[in-house]
CSV table of C-alpha atoms in Angstrom, one decimal:
chain,number,residue,atom,x,y,z
W,99,UNK,CA,-6.7,48.1,-26.5
W,100,UNK,CA,-6.1,44.4,-25.7
W,101,UNK,CA,-4.7,43.4,-22.3
W,102,UNK,CA,-1.0,42.7,-21.8
W,103,UNK,CA,0.4,39.3,-20.8
W,104,UNK,CA,0.8,40.5,-17.2
W,105,UNK,CA,-2.8,41.7,-17.1
W,106,UNK,CA,-4.0,38.3,-18.4
W,107,UNK,CA,-1.9,36.6,-15.6
W,108,UNK,CA,-3.4,38.9,-12.9
W,109,UNK,CA,-6.9,38.3,-14.3
W,110,UNK,CA,-6.5,34.6,-13.9
W,111,UNK,CA,-5.9,34.8,-10.1
W,112,UNK,CA,-7.9,36.1,-7.2
W,113,UNK,CA,-5.8,37.9,-4.5
W,114,UNK,CA,-6.5,37.5,-0.8
W,115,UNK,CA,-4.8,37.5,2.5
W,116,UNK,CA,-4.8,34.1,4.2
W,117,UNK,CA,-4.5,35.7,7.7
W,118,UNK,CA,-5.2,39.2,8.9
W,119,UNK,CA,-1.6,39.6,10.1
W,120,UNK,CA,0.0,38.2,6.9
W,121,UNK,CA,2.3,40.7,5.2
W,122,UNK,CA,2.2,38.8,1.9
W,123,UNK,CA,-0.7,38.2,-0.3
W,124,UNK,CA,-1.8,34.8,-1.6
W,125,UNK,CA,-3.5,34.1,-4.9
W,126,UNK,CA,-5.9,31.4,-6.1
W,127,UNK,CA,-6.1,30.2,-9.7
W,128,UNK,CA,-9.7,30.6,-11.0
W,129,UNK,CA,-9.3,27.5,-13.3
W,130,UNK,CA,-7.8,24.9,-11.0
W,131,UNK,CA,-8.3,26.6,-7.5
W,132,UNK,CA,-4.7,26.1,-6.6
W,133,UNK,CA,-3.4,28.5,-3.9
W,134,UNK,CA,0.1,30.0,-4.0
W,135,UNK,CA,2.0,33.0,-2.8
W,136,UNK,CA,1.7,36.0,-5.0
W,137,UNK,CA,4.5,36.1,-7.6
W,138,UNK,CA,3.9,37.2,-11.1
W,139,UNK,CA,6.6,35.1,-12.8
W,140,UNK,CA,5.5,31.9,-10.9
W,141,UNK,CA,1.8,32.6,-11.6
W,142,UNK,CA,2.7,33.0,-15.3
W,143,UNK,CA,4.6,29.6,-15.2
W,144,UNK,CA,1.6,28.1,-13.4
W,145,UNK,CA,-0.7,29.1,-16.2
W,146,UNK,CA,1.6,27.4,-18.7
W,147,UNK,CA,1.0,24.1,-16.9
W,148,UNK,CA,-2.5,24.6,-15.4
W,149,UNK,CA,-4.6,21.6,-16.2
W,150,UNK,CA,-7.8,23.5,-15.5
W,151,UNK,CA,-7.0,26.2,-18.1
W,152,UNK,CA,-6.5,23.7,-20.9
W,153,UNK,CA,-10.1,22.5,-20.9
W,154,UNK,CA,-11.9,25.4,-19.4
W,155,UNK,CA,-14.7,26.8,-21.6
W,156,UNK,CA,-14.5,30.2,-20.0
W,157,UNK,CA,-10.8,30.8,-20.6
W,158,UNK,CA,-10.2,34.4,-21.9
W,159,UNK,CA,-10.6,34.7,-25.7
W,160,UNK,CA,-8.9,37.3,-28.0
W,161,UNK,CA,-10.9,40.3,-28.8
W,162,UNK,CA,-12.5,40.2,-32.3
W,163,UNK,CA,-11.1,42.9,-34.6
W,164,UNK,CA,-13.6,45.7,-35.4
W,165,UNK,CA,-14.4,46.5,-39.0
W,166,UNK,CA,-13.3,49.9,-40.5
W,167,UNK,CA,-15.6,51.8,-42.8
W,168,UNK,CA,-13.6,50.6,-45.8
W,169,UNK,CA,-14.1,46.9,-44.8
W,170,UNK,CA,-10.6,46.4,-43.5
W,171,UNK,CA,-10.3,45.2,-40.0
W,172,UNK,CA,-8.7,47.8,-37.7
W,173,UNK,CA,-5.8,46.7,-35.6
W,174,UNK,CA,-6.3,46.5,-31.8
W,175,UNK,CA,-9.7,48.0,-31.8
W,176,UNK,CA,-8.7,51.5,-33.2
W,177,UNK,CA,-11.2,52.9,-35.8
W,178,UNK,CA,-9.9,52.6,-39.4
W,179,UNK,CA,-9.2,55.6,-41.6
W,180,UNK,CA,-11.5,55.7,-44.7
W,181,UNK,CA,-9.8,55.2,-48.0
W,182,UNK,CA,-10.6,57.1,-51.2
W,183,UNK,CA,-10.7,60.7,-52.0
W,184,UNK,CA,-11.8,61.7,-48.5
W,185,UNK,CA,-8.9,59.9,-46.9
W,186,UNK,CA,-6.5,62.1,-45.0
W,187,UNK,CA,-2.8,61.6,-44.7
W,188,UNK,CA,-1.8,60.1,-41.4
W,189,UNK,CA,1.3,60.5,-39.4
W,190,UNK,CA,4.4,58.6,-40.2
W,191,UNK,CA,4.5,55.0,-39.0
W,192,UNK,CA,5.9,54.5,-35.6
W,193,UNK,CA,8.9,52.3,-35.0
W,194,UNK,CA,8.2,48.6,-34.7
W,195,UNK,CA,9.7,45.8,-32.6
W,196,UNK,CA,9.8,42.1,-33.6
W,197,UNK,CA,7.7,39.7,-31.5
W,198,UNK,CA,6.5,36.1,-31.8
W,199,UNK,CA,3.2,37.5,-33.1
W,200,UNK,CA,4.7,39.8,-35.7
W,201,UNK,CA,6.1,43.3,-35.5
W,202,UNK,CA,4.8,45.2,-32.5
W,203,UNK,CA,4.7,49.0,-32.5
W,204,UNK,CA,6.5,50.9,-29.7
W,205,UNK,CA,3.2,51.8,-28.2
W,206,UNK,CA,2.3,48.1,-27.8
W,207,UNK,CA,-0.2,48.0,-30.7
W,208,UNK,CA,0.1,45.2,-33.3
W,209,UNK,CA,-0.1,46.8,-36.8
W,210,UNK,CA,-1.5,43.8,-38.6
W,211,UNK,CA,-5.1,42.6,-38.6
W,212,UNK,CA,-4.3,39.3,-36.8
W,213,UNK,CA,-5.6,39.4,-33.3
W,214,UNK,CA,-2.9,39.5,-30.6
W,215,UNK,CA,-2.8,36.2,-28.7
W,216,UNK,CA,-1.0,36.0,-25.4
W,217,UNK,CA,0.6,32.9,-24.1
W,218,UNK,CA,-2.4,32.5,-21.9
W,219,UNK,CA,-4.6,32.1,-25.0
W,220,UNK,CA,-2.2,29.8,-26.8
W,221,UNK,CA,-2.0,27.1,-24.2
W,222,UNK,CA,-2.9,23.9,-26.1
W,223,UNK,CA,-6.0,25.6,-27.6
W,224,UNK,CA,-7.3,25.1,-31.1
W,225,UNK,CA,-6.8,28.1,-33.4
W,226,UNK,CA,-9.5,30.7,-33.3
W,227,UNK,CA,-11.9,30.7,-36.2
W,228,UNK,CA,-11.6,33.7,-38.6
W,229,UNK,CA,-14.8,35.9,-38.3
W,230,UNK,CA,-16.9,35.5,-41.4
W,231,UNK,CA,-19.6,37.6,-43.0
W,232,UNK,CA,-22.9,38.0,-41.2
W,233,UNK,CA,-25.4,35.4,-41.9
W,234,UNK,CA,-29.2,35.1,-41.5
W,235,UNK,CA,-31.9,37.7,-42.1
W,236,UNK,CA,-30.9,39.8,-39.0
W,237,UNK,CA,-27.3,40.0,-40.2
W,238,UNK,CA,-25.9,38.2,-37.2
W,239,UNK,CA,-25.7,34.5,-36.4
W,240,UNK,CA,-26.5,33.4,-32.8
W,241,UNK,CA,-23.3,32.1,-31.1
W,242,UNK,CA,-23.1,28.4,-30.9
W,243,UNK,CA,-23.3,27.2,-27.3
W,244,UNK,CA,-20.1,25.4,-26.4
W,245,UNK,CA,-20.7,22.2,-24.4
W,246,UNK,CA,-19.8,22.8,-20.8
W,247,UNK,CA,-17.1,20.5,-19.5
W,248,UNK,CA,-16.2,20.0,-15.8
W,249,UNK,CA,-13.1,21.7,-14.7
W,250,UNK,CA,-10.4,19.0,-14.1
W,251,UNK,CA,-9.0,19.3,-10.7
W,252,UNK,CA,-5.3,18.8,-10.2
W,253,UNK,CA,-4.3,15.6,-8.6
W,254,UNK,CA,-2.8,16.0,-5.2
W,255,UNK,CA,0.6,14.5,-4.8
W,256,UNK,CA,0.4,11.7,-2.3
W,257,UNK,CA,3.4,11.4,0.0
W,258,UNK,CA,5.4,8.3,-0.9
W,259,UNK,CA,6.3,7.7,2.8
W,260,UNK,CA,4.5,6.2,5.8
W,261,UNK,CA,6.4,8.5,8.1
W,262,UNK,CA,4.2,10.8,10.2
W,263,UNK,CA,3.9,14.4,9.4
W,264,UNK,CA,6.9,16.2,11.0
W,265,UNK,CA,6.0,18.5,14.0
W,266,UNK,CA,6.2,22.2,13.5
W,267,UNK,CA,9.6,22.6,15.2
W,268,UNK,CA,11.1,20.0,12.9
W,269,UNK,CA,9.7,21.8,9.9
W,270,UNK,CA,11.3,25.1,10.9
W,271,UNK,CA,14.6,23.3,11.7
W,272,UNK,CA,14.7,21.8,8.2
W,273,UNK,CA,14.6,25.1,6.3
W,274,UNK,CA,16.9,28.1,6.3
W,275,UNK,CA,15.1,31.4,6.0
W,276,UNK,CA,16.5,34.3,3.9
W,277,UNK,CA,15.3,37.3,1.8
W,278,UNK,CA,16.1,36.8,-1.9
W,279,UNK,CA,16.2,40.6,-2.5
W,280,UNK,CA,16.5,43.4,0.0
W,281,UNK,CA,13.2,44.9,-1.1
W,282,UNK,CA,11.3,41.6,-0.9
W,283,UNK,CA,8.5,41.6,1.7
W,284,UNK,CA,8.2,37.8,1.7
W,285,UNK,CA,10.8,35.4,3.0
W,286,UNK,CA,12.2,32.5,1.1
W,287,UNK,CA,13.4,29.2,2.6
W,288,UNK,CA,15.9,26.6,1.5
W,289,UNK,CA,15.6,22.9,2.5
W,290,UNK,CA,18.8,21.8,4.3
W,291,UNK,CA,18.4,18.3,2.9
W,292,UNK,CA,17.9,18.9,-0.9
W,293,UNK,CA,18.8,22.6,-1.1
W,294,UNK,CA,15.5,23.4,-2.8
W,295,UNK,CA,14.4,27.0,-2.5
W,296,UNK,CA,10.7,28.0,-2.1
W,297,UNK,CA,8.5,30.7,-0.7
W,298,UNK,CA,8.0,30.5,3.1
W,299,UNK,CA,4.8,28.5,3.7
W,300,UNK,CA,4.7,26.1,6.7
W,301,UNK,CA,2.1,23.7,5.3
W,302,UNK,CA,3.9,23.4,2.0
W,303,UNK,CA,7.3,23.1,3.7
W,304,UNK,CA,5.9,20.2,5.7
W,305,UNK,CA,4.5,18.6,2.6
W,306,UNK,CA,7.9,19.0,0.9
W,307,UNK,CA,9.6,17.1,3.7
W,308,UNK,CA,7.2,14.2,3.2
W,309,UNK,CA,8.4,14.0,-0.4
W,310,UNK,CA,12.1,15.0,0.0
W,311,UNK,CA,14.2,11.8,-0.7
W,312,UNK,CA,17.1,13.0,1.4
W,313,UNK,CA,14.9,13.9,4.4
W,314,UNK,CA,13.1,10.6,4.2
W,315,UNK,CA,16.3,8.7,4.1
W,316,UNK,CA,17.6,10.5,7.1
W,317,UNK,CA,14.4,9.9,9.0
W,318,UNK,CA,14.4,6.2,8.2
W,319,UNK,CA,18.0,5.9,9.5
W,320,UNK,CA,16.8,7.5,12.7
W,321,UNK,CA,14.2,4.8,13.3
W,322,UNK,CA,15.8,2.5,16.0
W,323,UNK,CA,14.5,-0.7,14.3
W,324,UNK,CA,16.4,0.2,11.2
W,325,UNK,CA,19.7,0.2,13.1
W,326,UNK,CA,19.4,-3.4,14.4
W,327,UNK,CA,21.6,-6.2,13.1
W,328,UNK,CA,18.8,-7.5,11.0
W,329,UNK,CA,16.2,-5.2,9.5
W,330,UNK,CA,13.2,-5.3,7.2
W,331,UNK,CA,13.8,-5.1,3.4
W,332,UNK,CA,14.0,-1.8,1.7
W,333,UNK,CA,10.6,-0.5,0.7
W,334,UNK,CA,8.7,-2.6,3.3
W,335,UNK,CA,6.1,-0.4,5.1
W,336,UNK,CA,7.5,-1.6,8.5
W,337,UNK,CA,10.8,0.0,7.6
W,338,UNK,CA,9.4,3.5,7.4
W,339,UNK,CA,7.1,3.5,10.5
W,340,UNK,CA,8.1,5.7,13.4
W,341,UNK,CA,6.7,3.9,16.5
W,342,UNK,CA,6.6,5.6,19.8
W,343,UNK,CA,8.9,4.0,22.5
W,344,UNK,CA,7.4,3.3,25.9
W,345,UNK,CA,8.8,5.0,29.0
W,346,UNK,CA,9.1,3.7,32.6
W,347,UNK,CA,8.0,5.6,35.7
W,348,UNK,CA,8.5,4.4,39.3
W,349,UNK,CA,5.0,3.7,40.6
W,350,UNK,CA,5.3,1.9,43.9
W,351,UNK,CA,7.6,-0.2,46.2
W,352,UNK,CA,6.5,-3.4,47.8
W,353,UNK,CA,7.9,-5.6,50.6
W,354,UNK,CA,6.7,-9.2,51.0
W,355,UNK,CA,7.6,-11.5,54.0
W,356,UNK,CA,7.7,-15.3,53.1
W,357,UNK,CA,7.5,-18.5,55.0
W,358,UNK,CA,10.3,-21.0,54.6
W,359,UNK,CA,10.1,-22.6,51.1
W,360,UNK,CA,8.8,-26.1,50.7
W,361,UNK,CA,10.7,-28.3,48.2
W,362,UNK,CA,8.3,-30.3,46.1
W,363,UNK,CA,11.0,-32.2,44.2
W,364,UNK,CA,12.6,-32.6,40.8
W,365,UNK,CA,10.2,-32.2,37.9
W,366,UNK,CA,10.8,-32.3,34.1
W,367,UNK,CA,11.4,-28.6,34.2
W,368,UNK,CA,13.7,-28.5,37.2
W,369,UNK,CA,13.4,-28.4,41.0
W,370,UNK,CA,9.9,-27.3,42.0
W,371,UNK,CA,9.6,-25.2,45.2
W,372,UNK,CA,6.5,-23.7,46.9
W,373,UNK,CA,6.7,-20.5,48.9
W,374,UNK,CA,3.8,-19.0,50.8
W,375,UNK,CA,3.5,-15.4,51.9
W,376,UNK,CA,3.1,-14.2,55.5
W,377,UNK,CA,2.1,-10.7,54.4
W,378,UNK,CA,3.8,-7.4,53.6
W,379,UNK,CA,3.2,-3.7,52.8
W,380,UNK,CA,3.3,-1.4,49.8
W,381,UNK,CA,3.2,2.4,49.1
W,382,UNK,CA,3.3,4.4,45.9
W,383,UNK,CA,1.8,7.1,43.7
W,384,UNK,CA,-1.8,6.0,43.8
W,385,UNK,CA,-2.1,4.7,47.3
W,386,UNK,CA,-0.7,2.5,50.1
W,387,UNK,CA,-1.8,-0.6,52.0
W,388,UNK,CA,-0.8,-4.1,53.0
W,389,UNK,CA,-0.1,-7.5,51.3
W,390,UNK,CA,-2.7,-9.9,52.7
W,391,UNK,CA,-1.4,-13.3,54.0
W,392,UNK,CA,-2.0,-16.3,51.8
W,393,UNK,CA,-0.3,-15.4,48.6
W,394,UNK,CA,2.2,-17.9,47.1
W,395,UNK,CA,5.1,-18.2,44.7
W,396,UNK,CA,5.7,-21.4,42.7
W,397,UNK,CA,9.4,-21.6,41.7
W,398,UNK,CA,11.4,-23.7,39.3
W,399,UNK,CA,15.1,-23.8,40.1
W,400,UNK,CA,17.5,-25.1,37.4
W,401,UNK,CA,20.9,-26.8,38.0
W,402,UNK,CA,22.7,-23.5,37.8
W,403,UNK,CA,20.2,-21.9,40.3
W,404,UNK,CA,18.5,-19.8,37.8
W,405,UNK,CA,14.9,-19.5,39.2
W,406,UNK,CA,11.6,-18.9,37.4
W,407,UNK,CA,9.1,-17.1,39.6
W,408,UNK,CA,5.3,-17.2,39.3
W,409,UNK,CA,3.4,-15.5,42.2
W,410,UNK,CA,-0.1,-14.4,42.9
W,411,UNK,CA,-1.3,-12.5,46.0
W,412,UNK,CA,-3.8,-9.8,47.1
W,413,UNK,CA,-3.3,-6.2,48.2
W,414,UNK,CA,-5.6,-4.3,50.5
W,415,UNK,CA,-5.7,-0.5,50.3
W,416,UNK,CA,-5.7,1.9,53.3
W,417,UNK,CA,-9.0,3.4,52.2
W,418,UNK,CA,-12.2,3.2,54.2
W,419,UNK,CA,-13.7,1.0,53.1
W,420,UNK,CA,-10.6,-0.7,51.6
W,421,UNK,CA,-10.3,-1.9,48.1
W,422,UNK,CA,-8.8,-5.3,47.2
W,423,UNK,CA,-6.5,-5.8,44.3
W,424,UNK,CA,-5.2,-9.1,42.9
W,425,UNK,CA,-1.6,-9.1,41.7
W,426,UNK,CA,0.0,-11.6,39.3
W,427,UNK,CA,3.7,-11.6,38.9
W,428,UNK,CA,6.2,-13.7,36.9
W,429,UNK,CA,9.9,-13.3,36.1
W,430,UNK,CA,13.4,-14.7,36.6
W,431,UNK,CA,16.2,-14.6,39.1
W,432,UNK,CA,19.4,-14.9,37.1
W,433,UNK,CA,23.1,-14.4,37.6
W,434,UNK,CA,26.3,-16.3,38.2
W,435,UNK,CA,25.8,-19.7,39.8
W,436,UNK,CA,27.9,-19.0,42.9
W,437,UNK,CA,26.0,-15.7,43.5
W,438,UNK,CA,22.6,-17.3,43.0
W,439,UNK,CA,23.5,-20.2,45.4
W,440,UNK,CA,24.1,-17.6,48.1
W,441,UNK,CA,21.0,-15.6,47.3
W,442,UNK,CA,18.8,-18.7,47.7
W,443,UNK,CA,20.4,-19.3,51.1
W,444,UNK,CA,18.4,-17.1,53.5
W,445,UNK,CA,21.3,-16.9,55.9
W,446,UNK,CA,23.6,-15.4,53.3
W,447,UNK,CA,21.2,-13.4,51.0
W,448,UNK,CA,21.6,-10.2,53.1
W,449,UNK,CA,25.3,-9.9,52.3
W,450,UNK,CA,24.9,-10.1,48.5
W,451,UNK,CA,24.9,-6.9,46.5
W,452,UNK,CA,21.7,-6.7,44.4
W,453,UNK,CA,23.7,-5.4,41.5
W,454,UNK,CA,25.5,-8.8,41.2
W,455,UNK,CA,22.3,-10.6,40.1
W,456,UNK,CA,19.0,-9.8,38.3
W,457,UNK,CA,15.7,-10.1,40.0
W,458,UNK,CA,13.3,-9.1,37.3
W,459,UNK,CA,9.5,-9.5,37.2
W,460,UNK,CA,6.5,-8.2,35.3
W,461,UNK,CA,3.2,-7.5,37.0
W,462,UNK,CA,-0.5,-7.1,36.2
W,463,UNK,CA,-3.4,-6.2,38.5
W,464,UNK,CA,-7.1,-6.8,38.7
W,465,UNK,CA,-9.8,-5.2,40.8
W,466,UNK,CA,-13.6,-4.6,40.7
W,467,UNK,CA,-13.4,-1.5,42.9
W,468,UNK,CA,-14.5,1.6,40.8
W,469,UNK,CA,-11.8,3.7,42.6
W,470,UNK,CA,-9.0,1.6,41.1
W,471,UNK,CA,-10.3,0.3,37.8
W,472,UNK,CA,-7.5,2.1,36.0
W,473,UNK,CA,-5.1,-0.6,37.4
W,474,UNK,CA,-6.8,-3.2,35.2
W,475,UNK,CA,-5.2,-2.0,32.0
W,476,UNK,CA,-1.7,-1.0,33.3
W,477,UNK,CA,1.5,-3.0,33.2
W,478,UNK,CA,4.6,-2.9,35.4
W,479,UNK,CA,8.1,-4.2,35.4
W,480,UNK,CA,9.9,-4.7,38.7
W,481,UNK,CA,13.4,-4.9,39.9
W,482,UNK,CA,14.0,-6.5,43.3
W,483,UNK,CA,16.3,-8.2,45.8
W,484,UNK,CA,16.2,-10.8,48.5
W,485,UNK,CA,16.8,-10.1,52.2
W,486,UNK,CA,16.6,-13.2,54.2
W,487,UNK,CA,12.9,-14.3,54.2
W,488,UNK,CA,11.9,-11.1,52.6
W,489,UNK,CA,11.6,-9.8,49.0
W,490,UNK,CA,11.7,-6.1,48.2
W,491,UNK,CA,11.1,-4.7,44.8
W,492,UNK,CA,10.3,-1.4,42.9
W,493,UNK,CA,7.6,-1.5,40.3
W,494,UNK,CA,7.9,0.8,37.2
W,495,UNK,CA,4.7,1.6,35.3
W,496,UNK,CA,5.1,1.2,31.5
W,497,UNK,CA,3.7,4.3,29.8
């Protein structure tokens, strides 16, 4: 007896359990190697669209009808009843049901001689040749070897977005889990962005998000650069990139004592001033020490007392033996003109609230000591204030 449609579907898939603790089985198509959750109706639909099945030389073929003694092909492999005087009356014909392949008996046997072909066998395949009389001296013809063709592999869908794959927590948050039927062992999930329902599978849920138009639109809107006054044009790769934002971490505090400034005079950029350092001290996360005498700061002061700062000096660590680190700093002292005028006056600077002006610098360091080589590639931004002949600032490491 020929196999039913469901049997053909099950024969086209290999069942397995992806993980030992999985409650649900997975199946793999033997024609295109695609893996999916076990579901007969969806497996059947897959076979109707399977590219590997359409060109596979080993796809299941319909059984050839056997010949009865009277030369009439028997239906569905049952032996025929001889005709003639020795024929015996058979039982009354069973009830029949209409099907696409003709009337089908209630016991599932097709009464006519045409072989039963399932949808699996009719998928874009040429009609089967009708068996002819035996040929050749041996009474049988050798089967013609069909040329083997490689199984076409399904093309994987490439994500149409440059967004990074969402983390596991975001994947779970984007889907609502439910059980379609009370007796279902496997959970289903529904995307909260496009309402699509699918079997619960984390990797496929993540892939779905990378192709979900609504999710991609929401993610692009969440990119800070896309909320600026001016943005990149739609479709540009820079519009869909999620770039990590740096963070600041307090790394050390430094105090530098200065000599009275020397006014060089008016230049094309502004009033040039030269300030030398008496020394100082510093302490932070990775060490402590002193600021060696001899450092200097060359300043340019504009008409409104906005001051450009460019300083270089050397640190000495408290280790034994000590390490030496070169520091380069540049930045700006900005604020209201009347406030800056007082800040630049060493006799009045102590009484000015540091929040009323901005003393901002960026720093880099250089050393050849192996204990502190990590400083060579770090960057810092500093916020400081003036106190008479002293500058105090906090340095924040940029991570």
